[in-house]
Short mmCIF file of C-alpha atoms and ligand atoms in Angstrom, two decimals:
data_model
loop_
_atom_site.label_atom_id
_atom_site.label_comp_id
_atom_site.label_asym_id
_atom_site.label_seq_id
_atom_site.Cartn_x
_atom_site.Cartn_y
_atom_site.Cartn_z
CA MET A 14 28.45 15.62 -7.16
CA LYS A 15 26.39 13.09 -5.33
CA ARG A 16 26.20 15.61 -2.40
CA PHE A 17 24.89 18.12 -5.01
CA TRP A 18 21.94 15.40 -5.48
CA VAL A 19 21.01 15.07 -2.06
CA LEU A 20 20.81 18.57 -1.43
CA PHE A 21 18.87 18.93 -4.95
CA PHE A 22 16.39 16.54 -3.58
CA MET A 23 15.91 17.78 0.23
CA PHE A 24 15.52 21.20 -1.34
CA TRP A 25 11.85 20.63 -3.16
CA PRO A 26 10.25 19.12 -0.19
CA LEU A 27 11.69 22.24 1.95
CA LEU A 28 10.67 24.73 -0.66
CA ALA A 29 7.08 22.81 -0.66
CA LEU A 30 7.25 23.32 3.21
CA TYR A 31 7.91 26.95 2.85
CA VAL A 32 5.04 27.82 0.48
CA CYS A 33 2.74 26.35 2.87
CA TRP A 34 3.61 28.23 5.20
CA VAL A 35 3.74 31.63 3.61
CA ALA A 36 0.48 30.89 1.23
CA PRO A 37 -2.44 32.41 3.33
CA ALA A 38 -0.44 35.75 3.93
CA TYR A 39 -0.58 36.09 -0.05
CA ASP A 40 -4.10 34.60 -0.23
CA TRP A 41 -3.63 31.31 -1.99
CA TRP A 42 -5.61 29.80 0.47
CA PHE A 43 -9.47 29.39 1.17
CA PRO A 44 -11.82 32.29 -0.15
CA GLY A 45 -11.79 33.58 3.62
CA ALA A 46 -12.86 32.02 7.03
CA ALA A 47 -16.02 29.75 6.47
CA ALA A 48 -19.23 31.76 6.13
CA SER A 49 -21.30 28.91 7.89
CA PRO A 50 -21.39 27.00 10.95
CA LEU A 51 -20.92 23.83 9.64
CA GLY A 52 -18.25 24.96 7.17
CA GLN A 53 -16.27 26.30 10.34
CA ARG A 54 -16.58 22.30 11.47
CA ILE A 55 -15.42 21.20 8.08
CA ASP A 56 -12.78 23.48 7.68
CA ASP A 57 -11.63 22.22 10.97
CA LEU A 58 -11.49 18.60 9.77
CA PHE A 59 -9.53 19.86 6.93
CA TYR A 60 -6.73 21.58 9.46
CA LEU A 61 -6.60 18.39 11.29
CA ILE A 62 -5.75 16.14 8.39
CA LEU A 63 -3.21 19.02 7.23
CA ILE A 64 -1.51 18.82 10.50
CA ILE A 65 -1.61 14.87 10.29
CA THR A 66 -0.30 14.49 6.81
CA THR A 67 2.36 17.57 7.65
CA VAL A 68 3.57 15.59 10.59
CA VAL A 69 4.01 12.79 8.22
CA PHE A 70 5.53 14.21 5.05
CA ILE A 71 7.99 15.88 7.36
CA GLY A 72 8.77 12.61 8.93
CA THR A 73 9.45 10.52 5.69
CA GLN A 74 11.26 13.30 4.27
CA ALA A 75 13.16 13.80 6.79
CA ALA A 76 14.27 10.32 6.85
CA LEU A 77 14.62 9.91 3.18
CA GLY A 78 17.24 12.93 3.69
CA TYR A 79 18.94 11.02 6.21
CA VAL A 80 19.21 8.12 4.08
CA LEU A 81 20.58 10.00 0.86
CA TRP A 82 22.86 11.88 3.24
CA THR A 83 24.41 8.95 5.09
CA GLY A 84 24.41 6.48 1.67
CA ALA A 85 26.38 9.27 0.06
CA GLN A 86 29.02 9.45 2.62
CA ARG A 87 29.10 5.68 2.45
CA SER A 88 30.01 5.40 -0.72
CA ASP A 89 32.94 7.82 -0.51
CA GLU A 90 34.90 5.93 1.38
CA GLY A 91 36.10 4.00 -1.21
CA SER A 92 34.72 0.75 0.07
CA GLU A 93 34.20 -2.29 -2.79
CA GLU A 94 30.15 -2.38 -2.37
CA ARG A 95 28.46 0.36 -3.91
CA ALA A 96 25.49 -0.01 -2.41
CA TRP A 97 23.97 -1.26 1.10
CA PHE A 98 21.57 -3.84 0.37
CA SER A 99 18.51 -4.50 2.53
CA HIS A 100 15.81 -7.05 2.41
CA GLY A 101 13.41 -5.12 4.48
CA SER A 102 12.30 -5.09 8.17
CA HIS A 103 9.46 -7.14 8.66
CA ASN A 104 8.83 -5.09 12.05
CA LEU A 105 9.08 -1.85 10.55
CA GLU A 106 6.55 -3.14 7.71
CA VAL A 107 3.94 -4.14 10.27
CA ILE A 108 4.42 -0.60 12.32
CA TRP A 109 3.95 1.29 9.17
CA THR A 110 0.99 -0.66 8.17
CA ILE A 111 -0.85 -0.23 11.38
CA VAL A 112 0.16 2.99 12.38
CA PRO A 113 -1.42 4.38 9.21
CA ALA A 114 -3.99 2.18 9.31
CA GLY A 115 -5.13 3.68 12.73
CA VAL A 116 -4.94 7.26 11.70
CA LEU A 117 -7.09 6.74 8.57
CA LEU A 118 -9.96 4.62 11.12
CA PHE A 119 -9.58 7.37 13.96
CA ILE A 120 -9.86 10.13 10.72
CA ALA A 121 -12.95 8.26 9.36
CA LEU A 122 -14.93 7.98 12.94
CA TYR A 123 -13.90 11.42 13.95
CA GLN A 124 -15.63 12.88 10.63
CA MET A 125 -18.90 10.92 10.72
CA ASP A 126 -21.01 13.54 12.67
CA VAL A 127 -20.01 16.30 10.42
CA TRP A 128 -20.73 14.53 7.32
CA ALA A 129 -23.79 12.94 8.47
CA GLU A 130 -25.45 16.63 9.10
CA TYR A 131 -24.08 17.80 5.77
CA ARG A 132 -25.21 14.93 3.73
CA ILE A 133 -27.91 12.71 5.59
CA LYS A 134 -31.35 14.25 5.45
CA THR A 135 -32.37 12.87 9.03
CA SER A 136 -29.63 14.52 10.55
CA PHE A 137 -30.32 18.08 8.96
CA PRO A 138 -31.65 20.93 11.40
CA GLU A 139 -35.27 19.47 12.54
CA GLU A 140 -36.78 23.05 11.24
CA VAL A 141 -35.75 22.86 7.81
CA ARG A 142 -35.55 19.23 7.30
CA ASN A 143 -38.91 19.31 5.23
CA ASP A 144 -39.49 22.67 4.72
CA PRO A 145 -37.24 23.39 1.41
CA ILE A 146 -37.06 27.21 1.06
CA ALA A 147 -36.82 26.85 -2.87
CA GLU A 148 -36.20 24.59 -5.61
CA VAL A 149 -32.87 25.46 -7.48
CA THR A 150 -32.66 23.61 -11.26
CA ALA A 151 -29.27 23.55 -13.07
CA ARG A 152 -29.18 23.60 -16.88
CA GLN A 153 -26.62 24.41 -19.31
CA PHE A 154 -25.73 26.88 -18.50
CA GLU A 155 -27.26 28.86 -15.81
CA TRP A 156 -29.40 28.08 -12.64
CA ARG A 157 -33.28 28.27 -12.27
CA ILE A 158 -34.42 29.19 -8.95
CA ARG A 159 -37.93 28.38 -8.05
CA TYR A 160 -39.61 30.24 -4.80
CA PRO A 161 -43.05 29.00 -3.61
CA GLY A 162 -44.78 32.20 -3.35
CA VAL A 163 -46.77 34.21 -0.62
CA ASP A 164 -50.41 33.84 0.09
CA ALA A 165 -52.88 37.09 -0.11
CA GLU A 166 -51.92 37.92 3.38
CA GLY A 167 -48.16 37.87 2.54
CA ASN A 168 -47.69 34.28 4.46
CA PRO A 169 -45.10 31.97 2.92
CA LEU A 170 -46.31 28.87 1.11
CA PRO A 171 -44.60 25.38 1.02
CA LEU A 172 -42.84 24.34 -1.77
CA MET A 173 -44.54 21.98 -4.03
CA PRO A 174 -42.78 19.35 -5.98
CA ASP A 175 -44.46 20.41 -9.03
CA PRO A 176 -44.40 24.13 -10.44
CA GLN A 177 -47.73 26.22 -9.33
CA PRO A 178 -49.08 29.48 -10.63
CA THR A 179 -48.20 31.25 -7.31
CA ASP A 180 -44.37 30.16 -7.40
CA LEU A 181 -41.87 32.79 -8.02
CA TYR A 182 -39.16 32.74 -10.75
CA THR A 183 -35.41 34.33 -10.78
CA VAL A 184 -32.39 33.16 -12.61
CA ASN A 185 -28.87 32.93 -11.14
CA ASP A 186 -29.80 34.82 -8.16
CA LEU A 187 -30.69 32.68 -5.24
CA HIS A 188 -31.97 34.93 -1.95
CA VAL A 189 -32.20 33.43 1.54
CA PRO A 190 -32.53 34.47 5.16
CA SER A 191 -29.03 34.95 6.67
CA GLY A 192 -28.68 33.42 10.50
CA ARG A 193 -30.62 30.44 10.35
CA PRO A 194 -30.70 27.16 8.35
CA VAL A 195 -32.38 27.25 4.78
CA MET A 196 -32.61 24.15 2.82
CA ILE A 197 -32.91 23.73 -1.09
CA ASN A 198 -34.07 20.84 -3.34
CA LEU A 199 -31.48 20.25 -6.01
CA ARG A 200 -32.33 19.29 -9.65
CA THR A 201 -31.05 19.32 -13.28
CA ASP A 202 -32.76 19.44 -16.07
CA ASP A 203 -29.78 17.98 -18.54
CA VAL A 204 -26.35 17.02 -17.55
CA GLN A 205 -24.93 17.08 -14.15
CA HIS A 206 -23.89 20.13 -12.79
CA SER A 207 -22.73 20.71 -9.18
CA PHE A 208 -24.08 23.41 -6.77
CA PHE A 209 -21.20 24.69 -5.11
CA LEU A 210 -20.70 27.66 -2.47
CA PRO A 211 -17.04 27.66 -1.97
CA GLU A 212 -17.49 30.77 1.02
CA LEU A 213 -20.16 28.31 2.87
CA ARG A 214 -18.02 25.24 1.79
CA VAL A 215 -21.18 23.70 0.22
CA LYS A 216 -20.81 21.24 -2.78
CA GLN A 217 -23.46 19.21 -4.05
CA ASP A 218 -23.98 17.24 -7.96
CA ALA A 219 -27.21 17.79 -9.35
CA VAL A 220 -27.49 14.26 -10.74
CA PRO A 221 -30.65 13.79 -13.53
CA GLY A 222 -33.41 12.08 -12.44
CA LEU A 223 -32.72 13.04 -8.62
CA VAL A 224 -34.00 15.96 -6.45
CA ILE A 225 -31.34 16.45 -3.69
CA PRO A 226 -31.70 17.95 -0.45
CA VAL A 227 -28.95 20.44 0.27
CA TRP A 228 -28.84 22.76 3.69
CA PHE A 229 -26.57 25.71 4.78
CA GLU A 230 -26.52 28.54 7.02
CA ALA A 231 -24.82 31.74 6.22
CA THR A 232 -23.47 33.43 9.32
CA LYS A 233 -23.74 36.91 8.23
CA SER A 234 -25.70 38.59 5.15
CA GLY A 235 -23.77 39.21 2.54
CA GLU A 236 -23.30 38.25 -1.05
CA TYR A 237 -21.69 34.64 -1.98
CA ALA A 238 -20.71 33.16 -5.26
CA LEU A 239 -22.87 30.20 -6.32
CA LEU A 240 -21.07 28.50 -9.24
CA CYS A 241 -21.11 24.93 -11.02
CA ALA A 242 -18.30 22.77 -9.95
CA GLU A 243 -19.14 20.35 -12.36
CA LEU A 244 -17.35 20.60 -15.99
CA CYS A 245 -20.98 20.45 -18.10
CA GLY A 246 -20.43 21.76 -21.04
CA TRP A 247 -18.47 24.45 -23.24
CA GLY A 248 -20.42 27.23 -21.19
CA HIS A 249 -19.84 26.15 -17.66
CA TYR A 250 -17.42 28.78 -16.83
CA LYS A 251 -20.14 31.03 -17.35
CA MET A 252 -22.58 28.98 -14.64
CA LYS A 253 -21.96 31.82 -12.11
CA ALA A 254 -24.59 32.74 -9.99
CA ARG A 255 -24.95 34.80 -6.61
CA LEU A 256 -26.59 33.67 -3.20
CA VAL A 257 -27.80 36.84 -1.44
CA ALA A 258 -28.07 36.25 2.01
CA GLU A 259 -30.20 38.95 4.00
CA SER A 260 -32.23 39.38 7.09
CA GLU A 261 -35.54 37.66 7.26
CA THR A 262 -37.23 41.14 7.21
CA SER A 263 -35.42 42.30 4.17
CA TRP A 264 -35.83 38.52 2.64
CA GLN A 265 -40.01 38.82 2.95
CA THR A 266 -39.62 42.41 1.36
CA TRP A 267 -37.56 40.90 -1.50
CA LEU A 268 -40.11 38.19 -2.30
CA GLN A 269 -43.16 40.63 -2.13
CA GLU A 270 -41.31 42.97 -4.91
CA LEU A 271 -40.76 39.70 -6.82
CA LYS A 272 -43.82 38.81 -6.78
CA ALA A 273 -45.35 42.21 -7.58
CA GLU A 274 -42.73 42.08 -10.54
CA GLN A 275 -43.70 39.11 -11.61
CA GLU A 276 -47.60 39.79 -11.46
CA PHE A 277 -47.30 43.11 -13.18
CA ASP A 278 -49.25 42.76 -16.69
CA GLY A 279 -47.68 45.75 -18.20
CA VAL A 280 -50.55 47.98 -17.98
CA VAL A 281 -49.79 51.25 -16.26
CA GLU A 282 -52.76 52.92 -14.68
CA THR A 283 -52.85 56.95 -14.99
CA SER A 284 -54.69 59.29 -13.21
CA GLU A 285 -55.17 61.63 -15.75
CA GLU A 286 -58.49 62.15 -17.63
CA GLU A 287 -58.93 61.89 -21.50
CU1 CU B 27 -22.73 23.36 -14.66
#
């Protein structure tokens, strides 16, 4: 019976390993490869930590299995003692404190560059640091996007902190050029939300009272999900928008179309006489 329990408790970690092993083949994994260069580096960090924790997990589970197995054997020998008592090992304790502390310190230092590039404005790509492409305002339950418009010659205007008459607006539809970094200013009108681009590995809380710069780069043109990752009320589930990354020219064209649509006064002139 004791062996049954030994095998029972050894079965679960083995099952966990098996599930991890087959998960990618069944798509129980990331939503595809990272669609941004920084996202790729974030994935690399994730895999590094996954490898470290897997090695530790297998090691500790194997040690646990060994102790269970030998412990079960011991009480079968008919000895008086029902268990083997230990008061611990000072040396072992020192080792398993210092080794994880070292590993944690290594991870903390190793990920600093990626973190800085992701979050600290002075480490953002220089070309976008002071040039937000749009302002994204979360509210219950949608994303409102404000673009600085274009001037009469079609040149893009800079984004002003306050709304301008030339601004262009969309809801739940963020368009950006692909293949280069872009920065948005993130705000919220009401409660806390979270700007989440899973394919690009971008997630940033929108905090009342703050304007938070967020940058990203879509490697390829395409349509990506833009979700809210902070439970923000009853309609949180429907705070789903899209990010459209497109070539510089088609993005410019889209802006022009948006401008024309927004400036359309509803009057259609016809050439017919009388
Ligand atoms: Cu939300």
